[in-house]
Amino acid sequence: MRKHEAADIAIKLKLTESVVVRTDAMGQRVIEHVDDTPTEAVMLWVVQP
């Protein structure tokens, strides 16, 4: 049985997000979410039991 004293977990969080709202040809509202998170925006967490 292995004993893990700590574990490294990489979690990418969306730190920023833009929303584009426009009107289509039928007059309906169209909402588009644009992920503009920088690729280097990664948080590393160390979890200890």
Tab-separated table of C-alpha atoms in Angstrom:
chain	number	residue	atom	x	y	z
A	1	MET	CA	0.000	0.000	0.000
A	2	ARG	CA	1.331	3.408	-0.975
A	3	LYS	CA	1.290	6.332	1.400
A	4	HIS	CA	0.882	9.697	-0.238
A	5	GLU	CA	1.992	12.554	1.965
A	6	ALA	CA	1.033	15.213	-0.585
A	7	ALA	CA	-0.450	15.391	-4.048
A	8	ASP	CA	0.118	18.017	-6.730
A	9	ILE	CA	-3.061	19.060	-8.488
A	10	ALA	CA	-3.071	21.418	-11.474
A	11	ILE	CA	-6.385	23.198	-11.904
A	12	LYS	CA	-7.033	25.670	-14.701
A	13	LEU	CA	-9.474	28.323	-13.585
A	14	LYS	CA	-11.257	30.684	-15.920
A	15	LEU	CA	-10.022	33.996	-14.600
A	16	THR	CA	-11.658	36.127	-17.267
A	17	GLU	CA	-14.529	35.598	-19.658
A	18	SER	CA	-16.129	37.978	-22.110
A	19	VAL	CA	-19.731	37.915	-23.241
A	20	VAL	CA	-20.762	39.070	-26.715
A	21	VAL	CA	-24.457	39.858	-27.208
A	22	ARG	CA	-25.779	40.414	-30.717
A	23	THR	CA	-29.019	40.177	-32.669
A	24	ASP	CA	-29.418	37.582	-35.433
A	25	ALA	CA	-31.327	37.975	-38.730
A	26	MET	CA	-34.610	36.921	-37.053
A	27	GLY	CA	-34.266	39.587	-34.344
A	28	GLN	CA	-33.397	37.041	-31.643
A	29	ARG	CA	-30.751	37.859	-29.061
A	30	VAL	CA	-27.629	35.676	-29.383
A	31	ILE	CA	-25.263	35.420	-26.402
A	32	GLU	CA	-21.754	34.065	-26.950
A	33	HIS	CA	-19.290	33.354	-24.141
A	34	VAL	CA	-15.672	33.953	-25.143
A	35	ASP	CA	-12.961	32.358	-23.013
A	36	ASP	CA	-10.091	34.844	-23.049
A	37	THR	CA	-8.180	33.285	-20.173
A	38	PRO	CA	-4.419	33.555	-20.667
A	39	THR	CA	-2.863	30.135	-21.316
A	40	GLU	CA	-0.373	30.667	-18.483
A	41	ALA	CA	-3.168	31.183	-15.935
A	42	VAL	CA	-2.770	27.867	-14.131
A	43	MET	CA	-2.896	27.475	-10.366
A	44	LEU	CA	-1.052	24.654	-8.628
A	45	TRP	CA	-2.421	23.391	-5.355
A	46	VAL	CA	-0.661	21.059	-2.960
A	47	VAL	CA	-3.080	18.921	-0.993
A	48	GLN	CA	-2.004	17.334	2.254
A	49	PRO	CA	-4.025	14.629	3.982
